[in-house]
Structure formats: structure tokens, C-alpha cells
């Protein structure tokens, strides 16, 4: 059995600012978009390793979660069972989700997102690749998400360093 951590993040036209160095007393120029198209990056990572799986989808729902679980389960090697650590969002616990036989869901306590190492992945992606950008439409958002994820995966050792939580090293799964 292998421990994986999963979460999803919204990326959209509304955007998000970031902190930048700028001359004291002056306000840095930035652009703001008032449209609301969004995509979600669904990702699973093995903490402390470079093993990842991600999908970019145009909705967050039980159907999207089912699609993620089915595709993630298909990528696991034969005879490998994944313990998937995730939060208790409504679409994660929906009654109509069928969890594949090679995955077990383990839910984090409520109001404790800091326990999920994938949250650090989202911070990194937003700070480095997704902030201060304007996306023309949903296709541009999906392309931006895929590009950001691919750039992150290409940074050797980055995912392992972001997700290596000491408390997860002591977890034994049998």
C-alpha cells in the first residue's frame, strides 16, 4: 500500500495577486480581470517523492471526482493499493462516487488543510506560474494550468521537497 495525497485548486480569470518587491511609496501596476471562467487542477502526489498524477477539468463535482479516481486508479501498477489522503469536500464524499478497488480514501480532519502537502504545491504554482496573468478564455486557463503543472514536474526534486512532511514519514501503511 502506498500513501498518496490529493486535492484540487481553482484557477480562473478572476486571478490572484502576489507579493512583489517595489519602490517604497509607489503602488505596483497590475491587471485585474472581472470575468469568472475557471478550471480546476486535480492532483495526487506521493509525499517526499516525485510521483504525481494530475488532471485539469472545467468543473468541480462528484462526476469530476469520479473521473479523477478512475483515471488515477488506472495508472497504479498492478497489485498496488493507494491510500489517498484528502479533505472532506462535498464532491469527495458524495454518495454516488464509486471508489475503485485499488484505492482507499482517508479523510483529513475538518478545517485542517495545512495537513495536506498538496496545499504547498498550489502555493508554489500560484506564486511562480499562475499569478498576475490574464486568461482570454477557458481554453487559455486549461493551457495555463497544464503548462504550470508541466513546469513544476520538470523541476527535479521540487515536488519531493514541497511535499516531504515529517509527520507523514512516520506513517506506516500495511
Short mmCIF file of N, CA and C in Angstrom, two decimals:
data_model
loop_
_atom_site.label_atom_id
_atom_site.label_comp_id
_atom_site.label_asym_id
_atom_site.label_seq_id
_atom_site.Cartn_x
_atom_site.Cartn_y
_atom_site.Cartn_z
N UNK A 1 0.85 -1.18 0.00
CA UNK A 1 0.00 0.00 0.00
C UNK A 1 0.90 1.24 0.00
N UNK A 2 0.50 2.22 -0.78
CA UNK A 2 1.27 3.46 -0.89
C UNK A 2 0.39 4.65 -0.50
N UNK A 3 0.99 5.58 0.24
CA UNK A 3 0.28 6.78 0.65
C UNK A 3 0.37 7.84 -0.44
N UNK A 4 -0.77 8.36 -0.83
CA UNK A 4 -0.87 9.46 -1.78
C UNK A 4 -1.71 10.56 -1.12
N UNK A 5 -1.48 11.80 -1.51
CA UNK A 5 -2.27 12.93 -1.02
C UNK A 5 -2.91 13.61 -2.23
N UNK A 6 -4.17 14.04 -2.08
CA UNK A 6 -4.92 14.58 -3.20
C UNK A 6 -5.64 15.86 -2.81
N UNK A 7 -5.75 16.77 -3.75
CA UNK A 7 -6.52 17.99 -3.56
C UNK A 7 -6.78 18.59 -4.94
N UNK A 8 -7.60 19.61 -4.98
CA UNK A 8 -7.83 20.34 -6.22
C UNK A 8 -7.75 21.83 -5.95
N UNK A 9 -7.41 22.58 -7.00
CA UNK A 9 -7.27 24.04 -6.87
C UNK A 9 -7.94 24.71 -8.06
N UNK A 10 -8.61 25.82 -7.79
CA UNK A 10 -9.27 26.60 -8.84
C UNK A 10 -8.29 27.59 -9.43
N UNK A 11 -8.31 27.68 -10.74
CA UNK A 11 -7.53 28.69 -11.46
C UNK A 11 -8.50 29.34 -12.43
N UNK A 12 -8.55 30.66 -12.41
CA UNK A 12 -9.54 31.29 -13.27
C UNK A 12 -9.18 32.67 -13.74
N UNK A 13 -10.13 33.28 -14.41
CA UNK A 13 -9.93 34.61 -14.94
C UNK A 13 -9.88 35.65 -13.85
N UNK A 14 -10.57 35.42 -12.75
CA UNK A 14 -10.58 36.39 -11.67
C UNK A 14 -9.17 36.61 -11.15
N UNK A 15 -8.40 35.54 -11.13
CA UNK A 15 -6.98 35.66 -10.80
C UNK A 15 -6.71 35.89 -9.33
N UNK A 16 -5.44 36.08 -9.06
CA UNK A 16 -4.96 36.27 -7.70
C UNK A 16 -3.67 37.05 -7.79
N UNK A 17 -3.52 38.01 -6.95
CA UNK A 17 -2.28 38.77 -6.91
C UNK A 17 -1.20 38.02 -6.15
N UNK A 18 -0.05 38.60 -6.13
CA UNK A 18 1.06 38.03 -5.37
C UNK A 18 1.90 39.17 -4.84
N UNK A 19 2.74 38.88 -3.89
CA UNK A 19 3.62 39.92 -3.34
C UNK A 19 4.80 40.13 -4.27
N UNK A 20 5.15 41.39 -4.49
CA UNK A 20 6.29 41.73 -5.33
C UNK A 20 7.10 42.83 -4.67
N UNK A 21 8.40 42.85 -4.95
CA UNK A 21 9.24 43.95 -4.49
C UNK A 21 8.95 45.15 -5.37
N UNK A 22 8.83 46.31 -4.73
CA UNK A 22 8.53 47.51 -5.49
C UNK A 22 9.05 48.71 -4.72
N UNK A 23 9.18 49.83 -5.39
CA UNK A 23 9.71 51.03 -4.76
C UNK A 23 8.77 51.52 -3.67
N UNK A 24 9.34 51.83 -2.50
CA UNK A 24 8.54 52.29 -1.37
C UNK A 24 7.76 53.55 -1.73
N UNK A 25 6.52 53.56 -1.31
CA UNK A 25 5.67 54.72 -1.55
C UNK A 25 4.92 54.66 -2.88
N UNK A 26 5.27 53.75 -3.74
CA UNK A 26 4.59 53.60 -5.02
C UNK A 26 3.85 52.27 -5.04
N UNK A 27 2.75 52.26 -5.74
CA UNK A 27 1.95 51.04 -5.85
C UNK A 27 2.26 50.36 -7.18
N UNK A 28 2.62 49.07 -7.16
CA UNK A 28 2.93 48.40 -8.44
C UNK A 28 1.69 48.29 -9.30
N UNK A 29 1.90 48.41 -10.61
CA UNK A 29 0.78 48.28 -11.54
C UNK A 29 0.45 46.81 -11.72
N UNK A 30 -0.80 46.51 -11.85
CA UNK A 30 -1.25 45.14 -12.09
C UNK A 30 -2.55 45.18 -12.84
N UNK A 31 -2.90 44.06 -13.40
CA UNK A 31 -4.15 43.98 -14.15
C UNK A 31 -5.14 43.14 -13.38
N UNK A 32 -6.41 43.44 -13.56
CA UNK A 32 -7.47 42.71 -12.87
C UNK A 32 -8.53 42.35 -13.89
N UNK A 33 -8.97 41.12 -13.84
CA UNK A 33 -9.99 40.64 -14.76
C UNK A 33 -11.27 40.41 -13.97
N UNK A 34 -12.40 40.79 -14.52
CA UNK A 34 -13.67 40.64 -13.81
C UNK A 34 -14.54 39.53 -14.39
N UNK A 35 -13.96 38.69 -15.25
CA UNK A 35 -14.70 37.55 -15.77
C UNK A 35 -14.54 36.36 -14.81
N UNK A 36 -15.35 35.32 -14.99
CA UNK A 36 -15.39 34.27 -13.98
C UNK A 36 -15.16 32.85 -14.50
N UNK A 37 -14.63 32.66 -15.70
CA UNK A 37 -14.35 31.30 -16.17
C UNK A 37 -13.26 30.68 -15.30
N UNK A 38 -13.40 29.40 -15.00
CA UNK A 38 -12.44 28.72 -14.13
C UNK A 38 -12.21 27.29 -14.58
N UNK A 39 -11.04 26.77 -14.21
CA UNK A 39 -10.72 25.36 -14.36
C UNK A 39 -10.14 24.91 -13.03
N UNK A 40 -10.13 23.62 -12.81
CA UNK A 40 -9.59 23.08 -11.55
C UNK A 40 -8.50 22.07 -11.87
N UNK A 41 -7.40 22.18 -11.15
CA UNK A 41 -6.34 21.18 -11.24
C UNK A 41 -6.59 20.17 -10.13
N UNK A 42 -6.83 18.94 -10.50
CA UNK A 42 -6.96 17.84 -9.54
C UNK A 42 -5.60 17.15 -9.53
N UNK A 43 -5.00 16.98 -8.37
CA UNK A 43 -3.67 16.37 -8.32
C UNK A 43 -3.53 15.42 -7.15
N UNK A 44 -2.74 14.39 -7.37
CA UNK A 44 -2.36 13.45 -6.32
C UNK A 44 -0.84 13.34 -6.36
N UNK A 45 -0.21 13.33 -5.20
CA UNK A 45 1.24 13.20 -5.10
C UNK A 45 1.58 12.18 -4.02
N UNK A 46 2.70 11.50 -4.20
CA UNK A 46 3.25 10.67 -3.13
C UNK A 46 4.20 11.56 -2.35
N UNK A 47 3.91 11.83 -1.08
CA UNK A 47 4.74 12.76 -0.29
C UNK A 47 6.20 12.32 -0.25
N UNK A 48 7.08 13.30 -0.44
CA UNK A 48 8.51 13.06 -0.37
C UNK A 48 9.09 12.39 -1.60
N UNK A 49 8.28 12.23 -2.66
CA UNK A 49 8.76 11.62 -3.90
C UNK A 49 8.38 12.54 -5.07
N UNK A 50 8.77 12.13 -6.24
CA UNK A 50 8.41 12.88 -7.45
C UNK A 50 7.21 12.25 -8.17
N UNK A 51 6.57 11.25 -7.56
CA UNK A 51 5.43 10.60 -8.20
C UNK A 51 4.19 11.49 -8.10
N UNK A 52 3.59 11.77 -9.26
CA UNK A 52 2.42 12.64 -9.30
C UNK A 52 1.42 12.13 -10.33
N UNK A 53 0.21 12.62 -10.18
CA UNK A 53 -0.84 12.41 -11.17
C UNK A 53 -1.72 13.65 -11.13
N UNK A 54 -2.04 14.22 -12.29
CA UNK A 54 -2.88 15.42 -12.30
C UNK A 54 -3.80 15.43 -13.52
N UNK A 55 -4.95 16.03 -13.32
CA UNK A 55 -5.92 16.28 -14.39
C UNK A 55 -6.40 17.72 -14.26
N UNK A 56 -6.65 18.37 -15.36
CA UNK A 56 -7.26 19.69 -15.35
C UNK A 56 -8.66 19.53 -15.91
N UNK A 57 -9.66 19.96 -15.12
CA UNK A 57 -11.05 19.81 -15.53
C UNK A 57 -11.78 21.14 -15.40
N UNK A 58 -12.88 21.24 -16.12
CA UNK A 58 -13.61 22.51 -16.16
C UNK A 58 -14.68 22.61 -15.08
N UNK A 59 -14.75 21.63 -14.19
CA UNK A 59 -15.75 21.71 -13.12
C UNK A 59 -15.23 20.99 -11.88
N UNK A 60 -15.86 21.32 -10.77
CA UNK A 60 -15.60 20.61 -9.53
C UNK A 60 -16.93 20.02 -9.12
N UNK A 61 -16.99 18.68 -9.11
CA UNK A 61 -18.24 18.00 -8.84
C UNK A 61 -17.95 16.53 -8.53
N UNK A 62 -18.99 15.82 -8.14
CA UNK A 62 -18.84 14.38 -7.89
C UNK A 62 -18.46 13.66 -9.19
N UNK A 63 -19.01 14.09 -10.32
CA UNK A 63 -18.66 13.46 -11.60
C UNK A 63 -17.18 13.68 -11.94
N UNK A 64 -16.69 14.89 -11.71
CA UNK A 64 -15.27 15.17 -11.96
C UNK A 64 -14.39 14.36 -11.02
N UNK A 65 -14.81 14.24 -9.75
CA UNK A 65 -14.06 13.44 -8.79
C UNK A 65 -14.04 11.98 -9.21
N UNK A 66 -15.16 11.48 -9.70
CA UNK A 66 -15.22 10.09 -10.18
C UNK A 66 -14.26 9.89 -11.35
N UNK A 67 -14.24 10.83 -12.28
CA UNK A 67 -13.32 10.75 -13.42
C UNK A 67 -11.87 10.75 -12.93
N UNK A 68 -11.56 11.60 -11.96
CA UNK A 68 -10.20 11.64 -11.42
C UNK A 68 -9.84 10.29 -10.79
N UNK A 69 -10.71 9.77 -9.94
CA UNK A 69 -10.42 8.50 -9.26
C UNK A 69 -10.23 7.36 -10.27
N UNK A 70 -11.09 7.29 -11.28
CA UNK A 70 -10.99 6.23 -12.28
C UNK A 70 -9.68 6.31 -13.05
N UNK A 71 -9.30 7.51 -13.47
CA UNK A 71 -8.06 7.66 -14.24
C UNK A 71 -6.83 7.45 -13.36
N UNK A 72 -6.89 7.92 -12.12
CA UNK A 72 -5.78 7.71 -11.19
C UNK A 72 -5.61 6.22 -10.92
N UNK A 73 -6.69 5.51 -10.66
CA UNK A 73 -6.63 4.08 -10.38
C UNK A 73 -6.03 3.31 -11.56
N UNK A 74 -6.32 3.74 -12.78
CA UNK A 74 -5.80 3.07 -13.97
C UNK A 74 -4.29 3.23 -14.11
N UNK A 75 -3.70 4.27 -13.49
CA UNK A 75 -2.26 4.49 -13.61
C UNK A 75 -1.46 3.72 -12.56
N UNK A 76 -2.13 3.21 -11.53
CA UNK A 76 -1.40 2.50 -10.48
C UNK A 76 -0.92 1.15 -11.01
N UNK A 77 0.31 0.76 -10.63
CA UNK A 77 0.80 -0.56 -11.05
C UNK A 77 -0.09 -1.67 -10.50
N UNK A 78 -0.03 -2.81 -11.16
CA UNK A 78 -0.80 -3.97 -10.73
C UNK A 78 -0.38 -4.35 -9.31
N UNK A 79 -1.33 -4.76 -8.50
CA UNK A 79 -1.14 -5.18 -7.11
C UNK A 79 -0.68 -4.05 -6.18
N UNK A 80 -0.82 -2.82 -6.61
CA UNK A 80 -0.52 -1.67 -5.74
C UNK A 80 -1.84 -1.06 -5.31
N UNK A 81 -1.96 -0.84 -4.01
CA UNK A 81 -3.15 -0.21 -3.45
C UNK A 81 -2.75 1.17 -2.94
N UNK A 82 -3.52 2.19 -3.27
CA UNK A 82 -3.22 3.56 -2.86
C UNK A 82 -4.14 3.97 -1.71
N UNK A 83 -3.54 4.47 -0.64
CA UNK A 83 -4.29 5.12 0.44
C UNK A 83 -4.26 6.60 0.09
N UNK A 84 -5.40 7.15 -0.28
CA UNK A 84 -5.49 8.52 -0.78
C UNK A 84 -5.98 9.44 0.33
N UNK A 85 -5.10 10.33 0.80
CA UNK A 85 -5.41 11.29 1.86
C UNK A 85 -6.01 12.53 1.22
N UNK A 86 -7.21 12.93 1.66
CA UNK A 86 -7.87 14.10 1.08
C UNK A 86 -8.82 14.73 2.09
N UNK A 87 -9.30 15.92 1.76
CA UNK A 87 -10.22 16.61 2.67
C UNK A 87 -11.64 16.10 2.46
N UNK A 88 -12.56 16.58 3.26
CA UNK A 88 -13.94 16.09 3.21
C UNK A 88 -14.86 16.96 2.39
N UNK A 89 -14.39 17.50 1.29
CA UNK A 89 -15.24 18.32 0.44
C UNK A 89 -16.46 17.51 -0.03
N UNK A 90 -17.55 18.19 -0.28
CA UNK A 90 -18.79 17.52 -0.64
C UNK A 90 -18.67 16.59 -1.82
N UNK A 91 -17.90 16.97 -2.83
CA UNK A 91 -17.75 16.13 -4.01
C UNK A 91 -16.80 14.95 -3.74
N UNK A 92 -16.05 14.97 -2.63
CA UNK A 92 -15.21 13.83 -2.26
C UNK A 92 -16.01 12.75 -1.54
N UNK A 93 -17.07 13.17 -0.87
CA UNK A 93 -17.85 12.22 -0.06
C UNK A 93 -19.25 11.98 -0.62
N UNK A 94 -19.47 12.41 -1.85
CA UNK A 94 -20.80 12.24 -2.46
C UNK A 94 -21.18 10.76 -2.51
N UNK A 95 -22.45 10.48 -2.29
CA UNK A 95 -22.94 9.11 -2.23
C UNK A 95 -22.80 8.37 -3.56
N UNK A 96 -22.81 9.09 -4.68
CA UNK A 96 -22.76 8.42 -5.97
C UNK A 96 -21.34 8.17 -6.49
N UNK A 97 -20.31 8.42 -5.66
CA UNK A 97 -18.94 8.12 -6.06
C UNK A 97 -18.66 6.65 -5.76
N UNK A 98 -18.10 5.98 -6.76
CA UNK A 98 -17.68 4.59 -6.60
C UNK A 98 -16.16 4.58 -6.54
N UNK A 99 -15.61 4.25 -5.39
CA UNK A 99 -14.16 4.25 -5.21
C UNK A 99 -13.60 2.97 -5.84
N UNK A 100 -12.63 3.11 -6.76
CA UNK A 100 -12.04 1.91 -7.36
C UNK A 100 -11.44 0.97 -6.31
N UNK A 101 -11.37 -0.30 -6.63
CA UNK A 101 -10.94 -1.31 -5.64
C UNK A 101 -9.48 -1.17 -5.23
N UNK A 102 -8.66 -0.49 -6.02
CA UNK A 102 -7.25 -0.33 -5.65
C UNK A 102 -6.95 1.00 -4.97
N UNK A 103 -8.00 1.67 -4.48
CA UNK A 103 -7.85 2.93 -3.76
C UNK A 103 -8.68 2.89 -2.49
N UNK A 104 -8.12 3.40 -1.40
CA UNK A 104 -8.87 3.63 -0.15
C UNK A 104 -8.78 5.12 0.15
N UNK A 105 -9.91 5.72 0.50
CA UNK A 105 -9.92 7.15 0.83
C UNK A 105 -9.73 7.32 2.33
N UNK A 106 -8.83 8.23 2.70
CA UNK A 106 -8.58 8.57 4.10
C UNK A 106 -8.82 10.07 4.22
N UNK A 107 -9.77 10.46 5.05
CA UNK A 107 -10.16 11.86 5.13
C UNK A 107 -9.43 12.59 6.25
N UNK A 108 -8.96 13.78 5.94
CA UNK A 108 -8.33 14.65 6.93
C UNK A 108 -9.39 15.21 7.86
N UNK A 109 -8.98 15.64 9.06
CA UNK A 109 -9.94 16.29 9.95
C UNK A 109 -10.46 17.58 9.32
N UNK A 110 -11.67 18.00 9.65
CA UNK A 110 -12.20 19.26 9.11
C UNK A 110 -11.34 20.45 9.51
N UNK A 111 -11.30 21.45 8.65
CA UNK A 111 -10.60 22.71 8.90
C UNK A 111 -9.12 22.51 9.15
N UNK A 112 -8.50 21.55 8.47
CA UNK A 112 -7.07 21.31 8.65
C UNK A 112 -6.35 21.16 7.31
N UNK A 113 -6.51 22.13 6.39
CA UNK A 113 -5.87 21.98 5.08
C UNK A 113 -4.35 21.96 5.17
N UNK A 114 -3.79 22.53 6.23
CA UNK A 114 -2.34 22.57 6.36
C UNK A 114 -1.73 21.19 6.52
N UNK A 115 -2.54 20.17 6.80
CA UNK A 115 -2.04 18.81 6.93
C UNK A 115 -1.85 18.13 5.56
N UNK A 116 -2.39 18.71 4.52
CA UNK A 116 -2.29 18.12 3.19
C UNK A 116 -1.12 18.76 2.43
N UNK A 117 -0.09 17.99 2.10
CA UNK A 117 1.07 18.56 1.42
C UNK A 117 0.77 19.14 0.04
N UNK A 118 -0.33 18.74 -0.58
CA UNK A 118 -0.66 19.28 -1.90
C UNK A 118 -0.95 20.78 -1.81
N UNK A 119 -1.36 21.26 -0.65
CA UNK A 119 -1.61 22.70 -0.48
C UNK A 119 -0.35 23.52 -0.78
N UNK A 120 0.82 22.98 -0.44
CA UNK A 120 2.08 23.68 -0.74
C UNK A 120 2.36 23.70 -2.24
N UNK A 121 1.91 22.67 -2.94
CA UNK A 121 2.04 22.65 -4.40
C UNK A 121 1.24 23.81 -4.99
N UNK A 122 0.00 24.00 -4.49
CA UNK A 122 -0.83 25.09 -5.02
C UNK A 122 -0.19 26.43 -4.77
N UNK A 123 0.34 26.66 -3.57
CA UNK A 123 1.01 27.92 -3.28
C UNK A 123 2.18 28.16 -4.25
N UNK A 124 2.97 27.14 -4.46
CA UNK A 124 4.12 27.26 -5.35
C UNK A 124 3.67 27.57 -6.78
N UNK A 125 2.68 26.83 -7.28
CA UNK A 125 2.21 27.08 -8.64
C UNK A 125 1.67 28.50 -8.79
N UNK A 126 0.91 28.96 -7.81
CA UNK A 126 0.34 30.30 -7.91
C UNK A 126 1.42 31.37 -7.82
N UNK A 127 2.37 31.21 -6.94
CA UNK A 127 3.43 32.21 -6.80
C UNK A 127 4.33 32.27 -8.02
N UNK A 128 4.67 31.13 -8.60
CA UNK A 128 5.65 31.08 -9.67
C UNK A 128 5.06 31.18 -11.08
N UNK A 129 3.89 30.57 -11.30
CA UNK A 129 3.44 30.42 -12.68
C UNK A 129 2.04 30.95 -12.97
N UNK A 130 1.19 31.12 -11.97
CA UNK A 130 -0.21 31.43 -12.26
C UNK A 130 -0.66 32.81 -11.80
N UNK A 131 0.15 33.51 -11.04
CA UNK A 131 -0.25 34.85 -10.57
C UNK A 131 0.03 35.90 -11.63
N UNK A 132 -0.69 37.01 -11.51
CA UNK A 132 -0.50 38.16 -12.39
C UNK A 132 -0.62 37.79 -13.87
N UNK A 133 -1.58 36.92 -14.18
CA UNK A 133 -1.84 36.52 -15.56
C UNK A 133 -3.30 36.75 -15.90
N UNK A 134 -3.54 37.11 -17.14
CA UNK A 134 -4.90 37.22 -17.64
C UNK A 134 -5.12 36.12 -18.67
N UNK A 135 -6.20 35.39 -18.51
CA UNK A 135 -6.53 34.31 -19.44
C UNK A 135 -7.69 34.75 -20.31
N UNK A 136 -7.57 34.55 -21.61
CA UNK A 136 -8.60 35.00 -22.54
C UNK A 136 -9.90 34.22 -22.41
N UNK A 137 -9.80 32.92 -22.19
CA UNK A 137 -11.00 32.08 -22.11
C UNK A 137 -10.66 30.79 -21.39
N UNK A 138 -11.62 29.88 -21.32
CA UNK A 138 -11.43 28.62 -20.60
C UNK A 138 -10.29 27.81 -21.20
N UNK A 139 -10.17 27.79 -22.52
CA UNK A 139 -9.07 27.04 -23.15
C UNK A 139 -7.71 27.59 -22.71
N UNK A 140 -7.60 28.89 -22.59
CA UNK A 140 -6.35 29.50 -22.14
C UNK A 140 -6.06 29.16 -20.68
N UNK A 141 -7.10 29.07 -19.88
CA UNK A 141 -6.92 28.69 -18.47
C UNK A 141 -6.41 27.25 -18.39
N UNK A 142 -7.03 26.35 -19.14
CA UNK A 142 -6.61 24.95 -19.14
C UNK A 142 -5.18 24.84 -19.63
N UNK A 143 -4.84 25.55 -20.68
CA UNK A 143 -3.48 25.54 -21.20
C UNK A 143 -2.49 26.09 -20.17
N UNK A 144 -2.87 27.16 -19.48
CA UNK A 144 -2.02 27.73 -18.44
C UNK A 144 -1.81 26.77 -17.28
N UNK A 145 -2.87 26.06 -16.87
CA UNK A 145 -2.76 25.07 -15.79
C UNK A 145 -1.84 23.93 -16.19
N UNK A 146 -2.02 23.43 -17.40
CA UNK A 146 -1.19 22.32 -17.87
C UNK A 146 0.27 22.75 -17.99
N UNK A 147 0.48 23.94 -18.49
CA UNK A 147 1.85 24.46 -18.61
C UNK A 147 2.51 24.64 -17.25
N UNK A 148 1.77 25.18 -16.30
CA UNK A 148 2.32 25.37 -14.94
C UNK A 148 2.66 24.02 -14.31
N UNK A 149 1.74 23.05 -14.44
CA UNK A 149 2.00 21.72 -13.86
C UNK A 149 3.23 21.08 -14.51
N UNK A 150 3.33 21.16 -15.83
CA UNK A 150 4.47 20.56 -16.53
C UNK A 150 5.79 21.23 -16.14
N UNK A 151 5.77 22.53 -15.94
CA UNK A 151 6.99 23.23 -15.48
C UNK A 151 7.37 22.79 -14.08
N UNK A 152 6.37 22.59 -13.21
CA UNK A 152 6.65 22.11 -11.86
C UNK A 152 7.26 20.71 -11.90
N UNK A 153 6.67 19.81 -12.67
CA UNK A 153 7.17 18.44 -12.75
C UNK A 153 8.59 18.41 -13.32
N UNK A 154 8.91 19.33 -14.22
CA UNK A 154 10.24 19.38 -14.82
C UNK A 154 11.32 19.84 -13.84
N UNK A 155 10.94 20.51 -12.76
CA UNK A 155 11.91 20.95 -11.76
C UNK A 155 12.29 19.77 -10.88
N UNK A 156 13.41 19.16 -11.17
CA UNK A 156 13.84 17.95 -10.47
C UNK A 156 13.93 18.17 -8.96
N UNK A 157 13.22 17.36 -8.20
CA UNK A 157 13.28 17.41 -6.74
C UNK A 157 12.32 18.40 -6.10
N UNK A 158 11.67 19.24 -6.88
CA UNK A 158 10.81 20.28 -6.30
C UNK A 158 9.59 19.68 -5.61
N UNK A 159 8.91 18.75 -6.25
CA UNK A 159 7.70 18.17 -5.67
C UNK A 159 8.05 17.42 -4.38
N UNK A 160 9.15 16.68 -4.41
CA UNK A 160 9.56 15.96 -3.20
C UNK A 160 9.83 16.92 -2.06
N UNK A 161 10.50 18.03 -2.33
CA UNK A 161 10.82 18.97 -1.25
C UNK A 161 9.57 19.69 -0.74
N UNK A 162 8.61 19.96 -1.61
CA UNK A 162 7.38 20.63 -1.18
C UNK A 162 6.46 19.73 -0.37
N UNK A 163 6.51 18.43 -0.63
CA UNK A 163 5.53 17.52 -0.01
C UNK A 163 6.11 16.63 1.08
N UNK A 164 7.36 16.81 1.42
CA UNK A 164 8.00 15.96 2.43
C UNK A 164 7.67 16.46 3.83
N UNK A 165 6.51 16.06 4.33
CA UNK A 165 6.07 16.45 5.67
C UNK A 165 6.61 15.45 6.69
N UNK A 166 7.26 15.91 7.74
CA UNK A 166 7.82 14.98 8.74
C UNK A 166 6.79 14.04 9.33
N UNK A 167 5.58 14.51 9.59
CA UNK A 167 4.59 13.62 10.21
C UNK A 167 4.16 12.50 9.27
N UNK A 168 4.30 12.70 7.97
CA UNK A 168 3.92 11.64 7.04
C UNK A 168 5.02 10.58 6.91
N UNK A 169 6.26 10.92 7.25
CA UNK A 169 7.33 9.94 7.22
C UNK A 169 7.11 8.84 8.24
N UNK A 170 6.42 9.17 9.33
CA UNK A 170 6.20 8.18 10.39
C UNK A 170 4.95 7.33 10.17
N UNK A 171 4.21 7.60 9.09
CA UNK A 171 3.00 6.82 8.80
C UNK A 171 3.39 5.47 8.24
N UNK A 172 2.87 4.43 8.82
CA UNK A 172 3.11 3.10 8.26
C UNK A 172 1.78 2.54 7.80
N UNK A 173 1.75 2.08 6.58
CA UNK A 173 0.53 1.54 5.99
C UNK A 173 0.79 0.08 5.67
N UNK A 174 -0.05 -0.76 6.17
CA UNK A 174 0.13 -2.18 5.85
C UNK A 174 -1.15 -2.81 5.34
#
